[in-house]
Short mmCIF file of C-alpha atoms and ligand atoms in Angstrom, two decimals:
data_model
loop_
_atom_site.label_atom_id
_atom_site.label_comp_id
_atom_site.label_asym_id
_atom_site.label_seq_id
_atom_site.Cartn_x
_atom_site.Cartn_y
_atom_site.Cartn_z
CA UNK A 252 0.00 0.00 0.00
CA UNK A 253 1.73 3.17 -0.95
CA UNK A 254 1.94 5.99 1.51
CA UNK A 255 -0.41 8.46 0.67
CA UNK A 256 -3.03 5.84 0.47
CA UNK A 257 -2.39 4.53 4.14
CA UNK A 258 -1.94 7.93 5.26
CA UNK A 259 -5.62 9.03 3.86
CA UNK A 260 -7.29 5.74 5.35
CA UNK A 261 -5.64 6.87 8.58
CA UNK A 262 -7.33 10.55 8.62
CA UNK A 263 -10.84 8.45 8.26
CA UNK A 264 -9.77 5.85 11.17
CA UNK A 265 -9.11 6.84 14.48
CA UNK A 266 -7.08 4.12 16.99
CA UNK A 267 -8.92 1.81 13.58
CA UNK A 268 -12.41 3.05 14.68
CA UNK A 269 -14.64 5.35 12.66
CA UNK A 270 -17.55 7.30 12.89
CA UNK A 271 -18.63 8.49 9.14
CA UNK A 272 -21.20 10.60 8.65
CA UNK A 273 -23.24 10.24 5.25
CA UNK A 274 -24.80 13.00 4.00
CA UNK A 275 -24.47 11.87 0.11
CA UNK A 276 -28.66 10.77 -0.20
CA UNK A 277 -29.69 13.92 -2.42
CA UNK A 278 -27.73 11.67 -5.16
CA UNK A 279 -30.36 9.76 -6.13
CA UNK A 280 -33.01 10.98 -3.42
CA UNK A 281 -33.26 14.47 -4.06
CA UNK A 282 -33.69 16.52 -0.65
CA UNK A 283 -33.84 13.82 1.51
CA UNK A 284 -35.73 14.76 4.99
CA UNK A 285 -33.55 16.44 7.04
CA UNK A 286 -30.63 17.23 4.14
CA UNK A 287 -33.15 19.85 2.33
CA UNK A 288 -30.71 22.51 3.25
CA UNK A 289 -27.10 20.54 3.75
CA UNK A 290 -25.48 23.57 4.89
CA UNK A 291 -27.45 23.80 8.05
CA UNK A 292 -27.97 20.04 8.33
CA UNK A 293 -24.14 19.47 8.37
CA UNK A 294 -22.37 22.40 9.99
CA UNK A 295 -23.27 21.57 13.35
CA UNK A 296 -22.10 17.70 13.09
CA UNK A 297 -18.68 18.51 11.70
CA UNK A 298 -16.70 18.56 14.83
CA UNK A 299 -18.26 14.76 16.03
CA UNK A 300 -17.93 13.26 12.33
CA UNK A 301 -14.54 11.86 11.79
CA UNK A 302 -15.28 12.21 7.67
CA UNK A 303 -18.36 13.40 5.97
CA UNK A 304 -19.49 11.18 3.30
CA UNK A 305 -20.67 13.47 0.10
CA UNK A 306 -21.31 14.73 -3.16
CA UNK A 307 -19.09 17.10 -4.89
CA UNK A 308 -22.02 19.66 -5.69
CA UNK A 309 -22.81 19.50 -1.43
CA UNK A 310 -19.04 19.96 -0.70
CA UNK A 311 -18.99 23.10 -3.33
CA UNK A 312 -21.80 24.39 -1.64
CA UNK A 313 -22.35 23.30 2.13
CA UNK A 314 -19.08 23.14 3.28
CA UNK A 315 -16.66 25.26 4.23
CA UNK A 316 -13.39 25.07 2.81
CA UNK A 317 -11.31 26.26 6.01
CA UNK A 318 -13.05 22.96 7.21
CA UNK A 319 -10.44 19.69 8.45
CA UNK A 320 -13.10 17.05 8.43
CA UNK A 321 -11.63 14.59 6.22
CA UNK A 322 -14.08 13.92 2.74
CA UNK A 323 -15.28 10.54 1.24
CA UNK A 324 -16.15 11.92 -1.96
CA UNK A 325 -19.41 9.62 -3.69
CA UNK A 326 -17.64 9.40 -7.44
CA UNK A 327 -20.97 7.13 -8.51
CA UNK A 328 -24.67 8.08 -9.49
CA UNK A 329 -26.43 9.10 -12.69
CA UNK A 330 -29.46 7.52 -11.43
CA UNK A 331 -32.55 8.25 -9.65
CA UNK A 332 -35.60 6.80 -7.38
CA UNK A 333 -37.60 7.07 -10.78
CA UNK A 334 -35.28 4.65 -12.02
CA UNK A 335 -33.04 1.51 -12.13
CA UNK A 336 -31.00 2.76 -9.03
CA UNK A 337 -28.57 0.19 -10.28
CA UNK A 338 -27.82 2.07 -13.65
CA UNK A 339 -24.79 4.15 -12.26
CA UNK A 340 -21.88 5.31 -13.56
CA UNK A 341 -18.75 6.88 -12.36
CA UNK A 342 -19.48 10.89 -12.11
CA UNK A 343 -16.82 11.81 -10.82
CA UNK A 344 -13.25 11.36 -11.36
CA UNK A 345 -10.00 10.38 -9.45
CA UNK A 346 -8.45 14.16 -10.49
CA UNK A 347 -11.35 15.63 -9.08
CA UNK A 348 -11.06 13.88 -5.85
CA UNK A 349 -7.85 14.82 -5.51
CA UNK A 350 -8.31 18.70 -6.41
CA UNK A 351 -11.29 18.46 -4.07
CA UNK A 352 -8.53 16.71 -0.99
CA UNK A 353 -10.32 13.63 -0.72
CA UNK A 354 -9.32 11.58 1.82
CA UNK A 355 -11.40 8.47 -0.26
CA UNK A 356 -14.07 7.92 -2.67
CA UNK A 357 -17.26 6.30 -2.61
CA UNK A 358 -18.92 3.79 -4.98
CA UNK A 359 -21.59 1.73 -4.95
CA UNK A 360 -21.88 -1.95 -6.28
CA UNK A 361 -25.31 -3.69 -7.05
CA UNK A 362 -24.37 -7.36 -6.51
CA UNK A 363 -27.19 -9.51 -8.21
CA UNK A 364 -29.16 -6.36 -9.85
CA UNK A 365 -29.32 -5.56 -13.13
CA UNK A 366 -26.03 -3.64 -13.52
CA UNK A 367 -24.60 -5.82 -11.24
CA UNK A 368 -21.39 -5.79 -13.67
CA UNK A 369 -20.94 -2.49 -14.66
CA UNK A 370 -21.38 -1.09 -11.11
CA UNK A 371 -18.44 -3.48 -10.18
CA UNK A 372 -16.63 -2.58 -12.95
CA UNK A 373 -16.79 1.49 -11.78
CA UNK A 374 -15.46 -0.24 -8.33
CA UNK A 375 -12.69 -1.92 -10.67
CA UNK A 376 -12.04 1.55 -12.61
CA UNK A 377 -11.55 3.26 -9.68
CA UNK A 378 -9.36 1.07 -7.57
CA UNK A 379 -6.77 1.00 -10.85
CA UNK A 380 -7.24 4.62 -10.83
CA UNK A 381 -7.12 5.32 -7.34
CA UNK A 382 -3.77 3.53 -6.81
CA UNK A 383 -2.38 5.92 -9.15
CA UNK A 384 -3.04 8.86 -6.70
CA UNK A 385 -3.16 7.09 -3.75
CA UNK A 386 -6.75 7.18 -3.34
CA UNK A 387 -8.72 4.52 -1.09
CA UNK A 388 -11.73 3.42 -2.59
CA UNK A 389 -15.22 3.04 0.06
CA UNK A 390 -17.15 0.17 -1.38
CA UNK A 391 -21.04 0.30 -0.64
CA UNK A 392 -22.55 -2.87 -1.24
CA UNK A 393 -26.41 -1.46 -1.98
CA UNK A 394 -29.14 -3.56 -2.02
CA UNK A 395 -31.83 -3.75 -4.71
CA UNK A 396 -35.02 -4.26 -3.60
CA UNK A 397 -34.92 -8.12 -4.81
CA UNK A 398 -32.29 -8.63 -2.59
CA UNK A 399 -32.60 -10.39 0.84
CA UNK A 400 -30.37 -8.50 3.50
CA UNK A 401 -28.50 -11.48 4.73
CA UNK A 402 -25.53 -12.58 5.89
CA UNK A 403 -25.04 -14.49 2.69
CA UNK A 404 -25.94 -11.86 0.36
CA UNK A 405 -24.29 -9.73 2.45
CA UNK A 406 -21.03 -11.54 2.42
CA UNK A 407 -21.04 -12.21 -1.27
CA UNK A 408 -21.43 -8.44 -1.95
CA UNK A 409 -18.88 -7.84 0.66
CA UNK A 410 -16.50 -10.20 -0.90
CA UNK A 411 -16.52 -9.57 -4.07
CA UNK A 412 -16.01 -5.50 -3.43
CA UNK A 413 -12.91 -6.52 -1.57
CA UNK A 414 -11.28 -8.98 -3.89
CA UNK A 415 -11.79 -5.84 -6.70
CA UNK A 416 -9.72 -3.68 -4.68
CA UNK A 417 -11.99 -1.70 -2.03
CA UNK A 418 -10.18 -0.30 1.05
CA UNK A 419 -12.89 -0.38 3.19
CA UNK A 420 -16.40 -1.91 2.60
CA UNK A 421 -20.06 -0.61 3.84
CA UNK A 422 -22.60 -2.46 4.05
CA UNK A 423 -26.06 -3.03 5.97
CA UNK A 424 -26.16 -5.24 9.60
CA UNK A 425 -28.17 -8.28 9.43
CA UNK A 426 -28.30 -11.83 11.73
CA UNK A 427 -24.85 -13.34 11.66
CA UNK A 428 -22.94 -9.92 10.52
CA UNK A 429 -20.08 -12.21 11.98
CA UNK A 430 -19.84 -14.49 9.03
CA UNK A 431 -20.08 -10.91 6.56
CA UNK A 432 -16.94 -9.70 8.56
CA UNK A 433 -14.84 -13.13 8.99
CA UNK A 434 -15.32 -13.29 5.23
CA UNK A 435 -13.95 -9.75 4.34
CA UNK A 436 -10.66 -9.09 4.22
CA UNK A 437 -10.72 -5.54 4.68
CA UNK A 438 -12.11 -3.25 6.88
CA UNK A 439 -15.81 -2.88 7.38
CA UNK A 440 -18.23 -0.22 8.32
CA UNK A 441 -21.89 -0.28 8.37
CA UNK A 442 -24.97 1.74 7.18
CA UNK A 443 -27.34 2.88 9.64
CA UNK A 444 -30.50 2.68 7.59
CA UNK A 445 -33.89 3.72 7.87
CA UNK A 446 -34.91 6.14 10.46
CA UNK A 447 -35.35 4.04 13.68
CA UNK A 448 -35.92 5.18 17.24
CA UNK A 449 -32.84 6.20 18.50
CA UNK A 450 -32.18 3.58 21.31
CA UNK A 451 -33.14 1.19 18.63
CA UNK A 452 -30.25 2.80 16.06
CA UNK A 453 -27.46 2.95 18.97
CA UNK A 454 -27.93 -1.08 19.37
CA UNK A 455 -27.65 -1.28 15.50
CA UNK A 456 -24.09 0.43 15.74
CA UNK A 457 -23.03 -1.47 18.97
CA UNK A 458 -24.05 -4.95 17.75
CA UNK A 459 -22.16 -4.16 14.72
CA UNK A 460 -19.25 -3.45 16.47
CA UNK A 461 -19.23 -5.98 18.59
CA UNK A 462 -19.37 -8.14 15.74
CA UNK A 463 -16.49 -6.91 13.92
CA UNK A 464 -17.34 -3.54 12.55
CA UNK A 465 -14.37 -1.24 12.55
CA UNK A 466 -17.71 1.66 12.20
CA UNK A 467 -20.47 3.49 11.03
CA UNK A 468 -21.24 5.38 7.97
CA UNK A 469 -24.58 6.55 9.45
CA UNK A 470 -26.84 9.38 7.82
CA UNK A 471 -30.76 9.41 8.79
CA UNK A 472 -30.33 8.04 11.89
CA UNK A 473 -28.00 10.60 12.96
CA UNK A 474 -29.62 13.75 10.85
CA UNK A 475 -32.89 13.05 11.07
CA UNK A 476 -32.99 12.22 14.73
CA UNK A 477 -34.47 14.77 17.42
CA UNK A 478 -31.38 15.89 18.35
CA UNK A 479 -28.55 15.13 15.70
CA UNK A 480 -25.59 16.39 17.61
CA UNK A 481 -26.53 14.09 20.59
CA UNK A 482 -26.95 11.36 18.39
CA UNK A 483 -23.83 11.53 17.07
CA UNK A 484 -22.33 11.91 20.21
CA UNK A 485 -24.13 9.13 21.30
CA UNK A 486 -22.42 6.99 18.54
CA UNK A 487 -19.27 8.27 18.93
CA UNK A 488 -19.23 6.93 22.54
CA UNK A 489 -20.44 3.06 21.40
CA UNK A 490 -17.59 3.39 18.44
CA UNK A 491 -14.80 5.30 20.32
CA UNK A 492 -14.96 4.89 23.68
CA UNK A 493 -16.48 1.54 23.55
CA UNK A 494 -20.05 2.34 25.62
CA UNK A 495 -22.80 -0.13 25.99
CA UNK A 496 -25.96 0.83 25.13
CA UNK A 497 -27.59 2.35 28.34
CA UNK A 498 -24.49 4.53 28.46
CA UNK A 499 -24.61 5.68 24.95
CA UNK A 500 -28.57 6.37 25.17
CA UNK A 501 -27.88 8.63 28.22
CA UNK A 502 -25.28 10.82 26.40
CA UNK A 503 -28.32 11.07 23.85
CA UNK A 504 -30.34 12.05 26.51
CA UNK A 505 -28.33 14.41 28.17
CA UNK A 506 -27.84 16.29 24.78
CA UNK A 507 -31.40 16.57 24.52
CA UNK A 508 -32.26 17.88 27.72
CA UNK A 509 -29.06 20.37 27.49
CA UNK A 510 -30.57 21.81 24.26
CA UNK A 511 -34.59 21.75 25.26
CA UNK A 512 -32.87 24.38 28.37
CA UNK A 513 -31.47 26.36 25.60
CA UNK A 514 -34.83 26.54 23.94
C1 5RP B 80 -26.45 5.26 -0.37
C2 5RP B 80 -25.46 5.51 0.66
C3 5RP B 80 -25.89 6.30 1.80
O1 5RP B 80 -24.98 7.27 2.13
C4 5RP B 80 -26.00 5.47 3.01
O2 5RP B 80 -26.55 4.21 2.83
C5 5RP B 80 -26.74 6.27 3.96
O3 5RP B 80 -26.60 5.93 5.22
P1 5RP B 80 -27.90 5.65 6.06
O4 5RP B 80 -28.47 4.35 5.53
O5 5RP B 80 -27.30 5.50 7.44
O6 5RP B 80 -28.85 6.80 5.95
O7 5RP B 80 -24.33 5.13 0.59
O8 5RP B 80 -26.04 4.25 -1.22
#
């Protein structure tokens, strides 16, 4: 691995642990709840997210450029929720990336969907690419909606994007997320998903970890929760400092009450 690529993996990990925020939905989703203005959405994360997960158009615009927070830049899409989500291409190139400081890029690969090979071949594209510059690639194994999120799926997906090349893989917690990780021989992080009560999401991310995870690269439930910043907080304690559930929950809560005395 040259140097520049294990010195950008290592501004995304911290002590091998990571807490990624994604904020990269609008891709496909158009203003996702709770990213209909990014700017505000995002700016009061940034000092709990240990990279923000994005596209270029939201960096341009939302961000900051005196910013540190290291950038997973999404380099796929072309597609849309009125479409085959599976149709994507790469939109955004290596040079870019690296004119934009990216500490990675994102892809995603569509194991068993219709594009199933030309999404891995954008994952192939940019690996050769990225080893030029020194660029680790963030494989997201998405899910079409024929596919069964389990841990063989899973693992298959998860596989496959790390024999092509990725540095780090995301993918979605399911039963046995053991077997997904055991199988992978790189790093993985997971999604957090749909919306889900916040006690419910802080589990998600602790079961995940104790299972292997090296992370999260969480979006709704972190921006669309009651209180984002004490979610994220929240997850930073199950990921960094290695809190059990209760614990984490009751930094949540904390944050909430802190804020509703601000009101
Ligand atoms: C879409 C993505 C999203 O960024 C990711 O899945 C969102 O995270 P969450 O599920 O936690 O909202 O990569 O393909």
């Amino acid at each position: 691995m040259s140097w520049g690529l294990s010195n950008r993996i290592s501004r995304i990990m911290k002590g091998g642990r990571t807490v990624m925020l994604a904020v990269d939905h609008g891709y496909f989703q158009g203003p996702t709840t709770g990213l209909e203005n990014p700017r505000r959405t995002i700016t009061p994360l940034l000092p709990f997210a240990d990279s923000l997960m994005l596209t270029r158009g939201v960096l341009r615009t939302s961000v900051d450029p005196g910013q540190s927070v290291p950038i997973v830049l999404r380099v796929t899409g072309g597609t849309s929720i009125l479409k085959e989500l599976s149709n994507e291409v790469v939109v955004t190139s290596i040079e870019e990336a690296v004119r934009l400081n990216a500490s990675a890029v994102a892809v995603s690969v569509f194991v068993g969907s219709e594009h199933e090979k030309q999404t891995l071949a954008n994952l192939a594209q940019l690996v050769d690419e990225g080893e030029r510059y020194g660029m680790p690639v963030l494989a997201v194994t998405a899910v079409g909606r024929e596919m069964t999120r389990d841990a063989r799926y899973l693992g298959l997906a998860c596989r496959i994007a790390a024999e092509l090349g990725a540095s780090v893989v995301k993918t979605y917690y399911c039963e046995d997320f053991r077997k997904v990780v055991d199988g992978c021989p790189v790093p993985v992080v997971i999604a957090g998903g749909k919306k889900l009560p916040e006690r419910d999401a802080l589990q998600l991310a602790h079961d995940a970890i104790s299972e292997g995870a090296v992370g999260v690269d969480m979006g709704r439930n972190i921006f669309q929760s009651t209180n984002p910043v004490g979610m994220i907080k929240a997850v930073q304690a199950v990921v960094h400092a290695g809190k059990g559930v209760d614990d984490a929950f009751h930094v949540f809560n904390e944050e909430e009450k802190a804020s509703a005395k601000l009101r």
